[in-house]
Short mmCIF file of C-alpha atoms in Angstrom, two decimals:
data_model
loop_
_atom_site.label_atom_id
_atom_site.label_comp_id
_atom_site.label_asym_id
_atom_site.label_seq_id
_atom_site.Cartn_x
_atom_site.Cartn_y
_atom_site.Cartn_z
CA MET A 13 24.74 -0.34 -21.85
CA GLN A 14 27.63 0.64 -19.73
CA ILE A 15 26.33 2.88 -16.86
CA ASP A 16 29.09 4.34 -14.37
CA THR A 17 29.33 5.02 -11.21
CA THR A 18 31.17 7.90 -10.90
CA PRO A 19 30.16 11.31 -11.20
CA LYS A 20 32.04 13.36 -14.13
CA GLN A 21 31.28 16.28 -12.28
CA SER A 22 32.13 17.57 -8.76
CA SER A 23 28.91 19.78 -8.62
CA TYR A 24 25.36 19.96 -10.14
CA ASP A 25 22.52 21.72 -10.94
CA VAL A 26 19.73 18.93 -9.51
CA VAL A 27 20.79 15.97 -8.13
CA ILE A 28 18.08 13.59 -8.39
CA ILE A 29 17.86 10.31 -5.84
CA GLY A 30 15.68 7.28 -8.17
CA GLY A 31 16.31 6.52 -11.64
CA ALA A 32 12.60 5.25 -11.92
CA MET A 33 9.78 6.16 -13.56
CA MET A 34 9.46 9.06 -10.93
CA GLY A 35 13.17 10.62 -11.77
CA ALA A 36 13.41 9.67 -14.43
CA SER A 37 10.25 12.34 -16.23
CA VAL A 38 11.68 14.96 -14.25
CA ALA A 39 14.88 14.69 -15.72
CA TRP A 40 13.74 14.32 -19.39
CA PHE A 41 11.16 17.52 -18.35
CA LEU A 42 13.85 19.65 -17.01
CA ALA A 43 16.07 18.33 -20.05
CA ASP A 44 13.34 19.89 -22.60
CA HIS A 45 12.32 22.52 -20.45
CA PRO A 46 13.15 25.97 -22.54
CA GLY A 47 14.63 27.64 -19.37
CA PHE A 48 16.63 25.04 -18.09
CA ASP A 49 19.78 24.96 -19.20
CA GLY A 50 21.41 23.10 -15.51
CA SER A 51 23.82 20.14 -15.09
CA VAL A 52 21.42 17.15 -13.75
CA LEU A 53 22.89 14.02 -12.30
CA VAL A 54 20.68 11.07 -11.86
CA VAL A 55 22.00 8.75 -8.65
CA GLU A 56 20.21 5.43 -9.22
CA ARG A 57 21.35 2.18 -6.70
CA ASP A 58 18.73 -0.63 -9.09
CA PRO A 59 20.08 0.11 -12.90
CA GLY A 60 18.35 -2.94 -13.71
CA TYR A 61 15.33 -1.97 -12.06
CA GLU A 62 14.56 -5.35 -10.63
CA GLN A 63 13.62 -3.93 -7.20
CA SER A 64 11.56 -0.75 -8.42
CA SER A 65 7.94 -0.03 -9.01
CA THR A 66 8.43 0.44 -12.49
CA ALA A 67 9.55 -2.85 -13.11
CA HIS A 68 6.15 -4.31 -11.47
CA SER A 69 3.55 -2.05 -11.89
CA ASN A 70 0.60 -3.12 -14.00
CA SER A 71 0.49 0.10 -16.30
CA CYS A 72 -3.08 1.58 -15.66
CA LEU A 73 -4.40 4.82 -16.40
CA ARG A 74 -7.66 5.89 -15.53
CA GLN A 75 -9.75 9.07 -14.81
CA GLN A 76 -11.78 7.40 -11.39
CA PHE A 77 -10.38 9.33 -8.54
CA THR A 78 -12.13 11.20 -6.13
CA GLN A 79 -10.18 14.06 -6.28
CA SER A 80 -10.59 16.47 -8.99
CA ILE A 81 -6.84 16.93 -9.24
CA ASN A 82 -6.09 13.35 -9.44
CA VAL A 83 -8.43 13.63 -12.20
CA GLN A 84 -6.82 16.23 -14.11
CA VAL A 85 -3.52 14.26 -13.30
CA SER A 86 -4.37 11.54 -15.35
CA GLN A 87 -6.18 13.50 -18.14
CA PHE A 88 -2.80 14.94 -19.33
CA GLY A 89 -1.40 11.48 -18.72
CA ALA A 90 -3.71 10.23 -21.50
CA ASP A 91 -2.99 12.85 -23.73
CA TYR A 92 0.38 12.28 -22.85
CA VAL A 93 0.13 8.71 -24.17
CA ARG A 94 -2.02 9.22 -26.97
CA ASN A 95 0.53 11.89 -28.51
CA PHE A 96 3.90 10.62 -27.15
CA ARG A 97 6.10 11.19 -30.38
CA ASN A 98 4.53 14.68 -30.11
CA TYR A 99 5.60 15.50 -27.22
CA MET A 100 9.04 13.78 -27.09
CA GLY A 101 9.69 16.17 -30.41
CA GLY A 102 7.90 14.73 -33.82
CA ASP A 103 11.24 11.84 -33.51
CA PRO A 104 9.83 9.69 -35.67
CA ASP A 105 11.91 6.79 -33.90
CA VAL A 106 9.83 7.32 -30.99
CA PRO A 107 7.24 4.60 -31.14
CA MET A 108 3.05 5.57 -30.84
CA LEU A 109 2.22 3.87 -27.58
CA HIS A 110 -0.24 1.21 -26.49
CA MET A 111 -3.14 2.44 -24.69
CA GLN A 112 -6.06 0.11 -24.17
CA SER A 113 -9.19 1.28 -23.41
CA PHE A 114 -11.84 -0.65 -21.76
CA GLY A 115 -12.01 1.51 -18.73
CA TYR A 116 -11.93 0.52 -15.13
CA MET A 117 -15.32 -0.51 -13.70
CA TYR A 118 -15.96 -0.05 -9.99
CA LEU A 119 -18.36 -2.58 -7.93
CA ALA A 120 -20.18 -1.41 -4.51
CA SER A 121 -22.59 -3.71 -2.65
CA THR A 122 -23.30 -1.17 0.42
CA ALA A 123 -25.09 2.15 0.20
CA GLU A 124 -22.04 3.36 1.77
CA GLY A 125 -19.69 2.68 -1.55
CA GLU A 126 -22.09 3.83 -3.40
CA GLN A 127 -22.42 6.95 -2.42
CA VAL A 128 -19.18 7.11 -3.08
CA LEU A 129 -18.93 6.04 -6.64
CA ARG A 130 -22.31 9.04 -7.24
CA ALA A 131 -20.38 11.32 -5.72
CA ALA A 132 -16.96 10.32 -7.93
CA GLN A 133 -19.07 10.26 -10.93
CA MET A 134 -20.84 13.95 -10.35
CA MET A 135 -17.05 15.50 -10.06
CA GLN A 136 -15.25 13.64 -12.41
CA ALA A 137 -18.36 14.40 -15.25
CA ALA A 138 -17.47 17.85 -14.26
CA GLU A 139 -13.58 17.62 -15.22
CA GLY A 140 -14.88 16.06 -18.61
CA ALA A 141 -14.68 12.36 -17.15
CA GLY A 142 -16.63 9.63 -19.41
CA THR A 143 -17.75 8.16 -16.68
CA GLN A 144 -21.18 6.91 -16.26
CA ILE A 145 -22.83 4.82 -13.51
CA LEU A 146 -24.71 1.48 -14.32
CA THR A 147 -27.48 0.13 -12.19
CA PRO A 148 -27.52 -3.36 -12.09
CA GLU A 149 -30.25 -4.01 -14.53
CA LEU A 150 -27.46 -2.06 -17.15
CA LEU A 151 -24.94 -3.84 -15.69
CA ALA A 152 -26.32 -6.97 -16.93
CA GLU A 153 -27.33 -5.51 -20.26
CA ARG A 154 -24.10 -4.64 -20.87
CA PHE A 155 -22.06 -7.11 -18.68
CA PRO A 156 -23.41 -10.59 -19.01
CA PHE A 157 -20.97 -12.03 -17.44
CA TYR A 158 -20.67 -10.69 -13.88
CA ASN A 159 -22.40 -12.31 -10.67
CA LEU A 160 -24.58 -9.01 -9.85
CA ASP A 161 -25.77 -10.04 -6.08
CA GLY A 162 -25.38 -7.68 -3.43
CA ILE A 163 -23.79 -5.33 -6.02
CA ARG A 164 -25.37 -2.08 -5.79
CA VAL A 165 -24.61 -0.21 -8.68
CA GLY A 166 -21.34 0.09 -10.99
CA SER A 167 -19.36 2.81 -12.23
CA HIS A 168 -16.90 3.12 -15.87
CA ASN A 169 -15.10 5.09 -17.82
CA PRO A 170 -14.25 3.70 -20.83
CA VAL A 171 -12.58 7.08 -22.19
CA ASP A 172 -8.74 6.60 -21.65
CA GLU A 173 -9.27 4.52 -19.05
CA GLY A 174 -7.14 1.21 -19.22
CA TYR A 175 -3.47 0.36 -19.25
CA PHE A 176 -0.60 1.59 -21.99
CA ASP A 177 2.96 0.66 -22.26
CA GLY A 178 4.40 2.59 -19.67
CA GLY A 179 7.76 0.57 -20.26
CA SER A 180 8.27 2.67 -23.57
CA MET A 181 8.19 5.57 -22.42
CA PHE A 182 10.04 4.89 -19.40
CA ASP A 183 12.74 4.03 -21.90
CA TRP A 184 12.50 7.30 -24.20
CA TRP A 185 12.44 9.06 -21.19
CA ARG A 186 15.72 7.95 -20.01
CA ARG A 187 17.31 7.86 -23.93
CA LYS A 188 16.16 11.25 -24.93
CA ALA A 189 17.45 12.31 -21.18
CA ARG A 190 20.99 10.99 -20.87
CA ALA A 191 20.79 12.43 -25.02
CA ALA A 192 20.34 15.98 -23.50
CA GLY A 193 23.38 15.80 -21.07
CA VAL A 194 21.49 14.51 -17.88
CA GLU A 195 23.69 11.51 -16.37
CA PHE A 196 22.95 8.75 -14.91
CA ILE A 197 25.30 6.61 -12.62
CA ARG A 198 24.42 3.50 -11.08
CA ASN A 199 25.41 4.56 -6.85
CA GLU A 200 23.47 5.08 -4.19
CA VAL A 201 22.96 8.50 -1.48
CA THR A 202 24.28 7.73 1.63
CA GLU A 203 24.00 10.56 3.15
CA ILE A 204 22.69 13.91 1.89
CA SER A 205 24.28 17.24 3.57
CA ARG A 206 22.31 19.84 5.25
CA THR A 207 23.42 23.47 6.41
CA ALA A 208 20.70 26.16 7.64
CA GLY A 209 18.04 24.70 5.97
CA VAL A 210 19.71 24.38 2.63
CA ILE A 211 21.19 21.18 0.52
CA THR A 212 24.33 21.45 -0.12
CA GLY A 213 25.01 18.18 -1.64
CA VAL A 214 25.04 14.37 -1.47
CA THR A 215 27.69 12.08 -0.82
CA LEU A 216 28.06 8.94 -2.74
CA ALA A 217 28.45 4.84 -0.83
CA ASP A 218 31.73 4.98 -2.80
CA GLY A 219 32.66 8.28 -0.60
CA THR A 220 32.17 10.60 -3.88
CA ARG A 221 31.00 13.72 -2.79
CA ALA A 222 28.76 16.14 -5.15
CA SER A 223 27.44 19.33 -4.61
CA ALA A 224 23.82 20.31 -5.40
CA GLY A 225 21.20 22.79 -6.36
CA HIS A 226 18.46 20.89 -5.81
CA VAL A 227 18.11 17.34 -4.48
CA VAL A 228 14.86 15.72 -6.18
CA ASN A 229 13.70 12.50 -3.67
CA ALA A 230 12.73 10.45 -6.36
CA ALA A 231 13.51 7.34 -4.38
CA GLY A 232 9.89 5.17 -4.59
CA PRO A 233 9.52 2.67 -1.74
CA ARG A 234 13.01 4.31 0.20
CA ALA A 235 11.27 7.60 -0.11
CA GLY A 236 11.51 7.86 3.56
CA ILE A 237 15.05 6.93 4.06
CA VAL A 238 16.23 9.83 1.81
CA ALA A 239 13.96 12.27 3.77
CA GLN A 240 15.57 10.79 7.01
CA MET A 241 19.24 11.74 5.26
CA ALA A 242 17.75 15.76 4.84
CA GLY A 243 16.40 15.80 7.91
CA VAL A 244 12.94 15.91 7.85
CA SER A 245 10.12 13.09 7.75
CA LEU A 246 7.81 11.86 5.42
CA PRO A 247 4.85 9.50 5.67
CA VAL A 248 5.63 7.20 3.03
CA GLU A 249 6.39 3.58 3.39
CA PRO A 250 7.02 -0.07 1.36
CA ARG A 251 3.37 -1.81 1.10
CA LYS A 252 3.45 -5.32 -0.92
CA ARG A 253 1.37 -5.38 -3.60
CA TYR A 254 0.66 -8.34 -5.95
CA THR A 255 -0.26 -9.53 -9.03
CA PHE A 256 -1.47 -12.79 -10.64
CA VAL A 257 -1.48 -13.59 -14.53
CA PHE A 258 -3.71 -16.40 -15.22
CA GLU A 259 -5.22 -18.68 -18.18
CA ALA A 260 -9.09 -19.05 -18.09
CA ALA A 261 -10.63 -22.64 -19.51
CA ARG A 262 -13.58 -20.30 -20.94
CA PRO A 263 -12.36 -16.77 -21.37
CA LEU A 264 -15.21 -14.26 -21.67
CA PRO A 265 -15.63 -12.97 -25.23
CA VAL A 266 -15.37 -9.91 -24.85
CA ASP A 267 -12.43 -7.60 -22.51
CA LEU A 268 -13.18 -7.55 -19.14
CA PRO A 269 -12.48 -3.71 -17.88
CA LEU A 270 -10.51 -3.79 -14.68
CA THR A 271 -12.92 -4.89 -12.36
CA VAL A 272 -12.13 -3.43 -8.40
CA ASP A 273 -14.54 -5.92 -6.84
CA PRO A 274 -15.46 -4.98 -2.79
CA SER A 275 -13.41 -7.51 -2.25
CA GLY A 276 -10.44 -5.71 -2.93
CA VAL A 277 -9.45 -7.52 -5.90
CA HIS A 278 -9.09 -6.33 -8.95
CA VAL A 279 -8.89 -8.49 -12.39
CA ARG A 280 -8.80 -7.03 -16.10
CA SER A 281 -7.53 -8.62 -19.22
CA ASP A 282 -4.34 -8.92 -20.38
CA GLY A 283 -4.11 -10.18 -23.97
CA LYS A 284 -5.45 -13.68 -23.98
CA TYR A 285 -4.66 -14.09 -20.42
CA TYR A 286 -5.65 -11.69 -17.92
CA MET A 287 -4.19 -10.44 -14.82
CA ALA A 288 -5.70 -9.72 -11.17
CA GLY A 289 -4.07 -8.12 -8.28
CA CYS A 290 -4.90 -7.13 -4.24
CA PRO A 291 -3.03 -6.00 -0.77
CA PRO A 292 -1.88 -9.13 1.43
CA HIS A 293 -4.32 -10.19 3.99
CA GLU A 294 -2.28 -7.83 6.85
CA ASP A 295 -0.82 -4.36 4.95
CA PRO A 296 1.68 -3.73 7.66
CA ALA A 297 5.14 -1.58 6.36
CA VAL A 298 7.73 -3.98 4.95
CA ALA A 299 11.62 -3.12 4.33
CA PRO A 300 12.09 -2.27 0.60
CA ASP A 301 13.70 -5.05 -0.78
CA ASP A 302 11.42 -7.64 1.01
CA PHE A 303 9.67 -8.76 -1.83
CA ILE A 304 8.53 -12.33 -0.04
CA ALA A 305 5.17 -13.72 -1.44
CA ASP A 306 2.68 -15.15 1.04
CA HIS A 307 1.56 -17.98 -1.98
CA SER A 308 -1.97 -18.54 -0.01
CA LEU A 309 -3.21 -15.28 -1.26
CA TRP A 310 -4.29 -16.95 -4.98
CA GLU A 311 -5.87 -20.03 -3.50
CA GLU A 312 -7.63 -17.95 -0.08
CA LYS A 313 -8.48 -14.88 -1.43
CA VAL A 314 -8.36 -14.09 -5.30
CA TRP A 315 -9.63 -17.36 -7.20
CA PRO A 316 -12.63 -17.65 -4.76
CA ALA A 317 -12.94 -13.56 -5.28
CA ILE A 318 -12.77 -14.06 -8.93
CA ALA A 319 -14.72 -16.55 -9.60
CA GLU A 320 -17.40 -15.54 -7.59
CA ARG A 321 -17.76 -12.54 -9.50
CA ILE A 322 -16.96 -13.75 -12.63
CA PRO A 323 -18.69 -17.47 -12.69
CA GLN A 324 -17.25 -18.02 -16.03
CA PHE A 325 -14.05 -18.03 -14.68
CA ASP A 326 -14.42 -21.19 -12.50
CA ALA A 327 -11.38 -22.65 -13.68
CA LEU A 328 -8.25 -20.98 -13.59
CA LYS A 329 -4.63 -21.60 -14.24
CA LEU A 330 -2.00 -19.51 -12.81
CA MET A 331 0.85 -18.48 -15.47
CA GLN A 332 2.86 -16.01 -13.39
CA SER A 333 2.89 -13.98 -10.27
CA TRP A 334 5.01 -11.18 -8.54
CA VAL A 335 5.01 -9.12 -5.23
CA GLY A 336 5.75 -5.36 -5.84
CA HIS A 337 5.40 -1.75 -3.44
CA TYR A 338 3.99 0.49 -3.32
CA ALA A 339 5.26 3.71 -2.37
CA TYR A 340 2.59 3.84 0.35
CA ASN A 341 1.64 7.31 1.89
CA THR A 342 0.07 7.04 5.07
CA LEU A 343 -1.56 10.31 5.36
CA ASP A 344 -3.90 9.96 2.59
CA GLN A 345 -3.31 7.89 -0.32
CA ASN A 346 -1.75 10.67 -2.39
CA ALA A 347 1.32 12.24 -3.69
CA ILE A 348 3.49 14.93 -2.42
CA ILE A 349 5.04 16.81 -4.48
CA GLY A 350 7.41 20.40 -4.66
CA PRO A 351 9.86 22.25 -2.41
CA HIS A 352 9.96 21.13 1.68
CA PRO A 353 8.89 24.00 3.13
CA GLU A 354 11.69 24.27 5.90
CA VAL A 355 13.86 23.20 3.56
CA LYS A 356 13.11 24.44 0.14
CA ASN A 357 16.27 23.26 -2.26
CA PHE A 358 15.09 20.11 -1.06
CA MET A 359 12.35 18.58 -3.84
CA LEU A 360 9.81 15.77 -3.08
CA ILE A 361 8.08 13.48 -5.88
CA ASN A 362 6.71 10.65 -3.70
CA GLY A 363 4.26 8.93 -1.75
CA PHE A 364 1.21 7.57 -5.15
CA SER A 365 0.03 4.95 -3.80
CA GLY A 366 0.31 2.71 -6.50
CA HIS A 367 -1.31 5.61 -9.10
CA GLY A 368 2.77 6.84 -9.78
CA LEU A 369 2.96 5.19 -13.68
CA GLN A 370 -0.02 7.62 -15.01
CA GLN A 371 0.85 10.13 -13.45
CA ALA A 372 3.84 10.36 -13.87
CA PRO A 373 3.88 12.63 -17.00
CA ALA A 374 2.25 15.56 -15.43
CA MET A 375 4.02 15.27 -12.06
CA GLY A 376 7.36 15.12 -13.85
CA ARG A 377 6.70 17.97 -15.56
CA GLY A 378 5.67 20.19 -12.32
CA LEU A 379 8.68 19.64 -11.20
CA ALA A 380 10.57 20.35 -14.01
CA GLU A 381 8.89 23.61 -14.07
CA TRP A 382 8.88 24.18 -9.77
CA ILE A 383 13.03 23.64 -10.33
CA ALA A 384 13.10 25.71 -13.38
CA SER A 385 10.97 29.02 -12.52
CA GLY A 386 10.12 28.80 -8.92
CA ARG A 387 6.35 27.33 -9.99
CA TYR A 388 3.80 25.14 -11.73
CA GLU A 389 3.63 26.59 -15.22
CA THR A 390 0.89 24.27 -16.83
CA LEU A 391 -0.95 22.45 -14.22
CA ASP A 392 -1.30 23.54 -10.58
CA LEU A 393 -0.09 20.94 -8.16
CA SER A 394 -0.12 22.82 -4.98
CA PRO A 395 -2.68 20.52 -3.52
CA PHE A 396 0.16 17.78 -3.07
CA ALA A 397 2.41 20.16 -1.34
CA TYR A 398 3.84 18.80 1.52
CA ASP A 399 2.56 21.29 3.69
CA ARG A 400 -0.38 19.49 4.49
CA ILE A 401 1.26 16.81 6.65
CA PRO A 402 2.14 18.68 9.86
CA ALA A 403 -0.78 20.56 9.87
CA GLY A 404 -2.30 16.92 9.35
CA ARG A 405 -4.74 17.85 6.76
CA PRO A 406 -5.50 14.97 4.38
CA LEU A 407 -6.17 15.18 0.01
CA LEU A 408 -7.80 11.82 0.93
CA GLU A 409 -8.08 9.99 -2.17
CA GLN A 410 -10.62 7.44 -1.62
CA ALA A 411 -9.82 5.32 -4.79
CA VAL A 412 -6.55 3.77 -4.36
CA ILE A 413 -6.37 -0.27 -5.27
#
């Protein structure tokens, strides 16, 4: 499909900077909101999304968080995935999304780690999640393939946890948004105009200017750069994360839950293969176009951790690997969403730190509600407001992988 590079208009009610999962979500939910009939422009510098976090996502979904608001956000995400066609207006062309719910398995090897899992399970259960704490005896009974040496407890929830077809959700949000009149262009915002605490418009790489009623920062790992253009500070930076797809010479007879090992490596079933991931040895901020891989990670960190935890995985064949970026919130590894308190029409949807894809339905819906009506109409997302940043009041999410 041919993608235009120049806006059709000189003025828009909403300009969204970034058209990957978060930008597409806001665009679709605005188009679908009964109280909004304005014009929307989505500016995306990489319409093939080759460098986007969306393209490098493992498309997972869980309720096992340590903040209740994150549980609620992902519970809506699970309902949205299960009922995707209905949420998209019942169009029979919209697919039913597949979700593989074999759950996450967090393993704790220290007293502190056990305490975190037990406290989180109590909160999650109060929110209606199906999380269970499993003793080593129960783990051995239900998952006999684990080596449980040193493991104190596991935390497992097989209800609405696993992975889903995030690519189809992303594709249909863009399709339906376009059909509803949202304009998508291939270009890059290079300047944001601000007068007396109000954003007045944007300038594109080719010099084109467009005025805007609201500007949405949906730039993923580039969110900090976009915020600087608006004259504000945002503690979001690109951090590398690695994914490895491998084949096991002796595969397990059952699906492998997404197992979060105390080593920092996580691994799950992925059809006939398995998928693993981890942060690098060192975890600094990187340039948003730095995708250079450290090929030693597989041999030195990932494979040894997997083989230690699952002895049956002593013979593995690496099939594929890639590097993606977390849009990492250095304050508390949680989302920043809503209007900037000093620049009221500069809207933020940033800093998801690796759990953005599963949170996109609730976050896109919430920001669209705020733009349309000045408030959150369904789920209250105010705990993610920007004001906690200058106040130094972190909403710390401990379950970040």
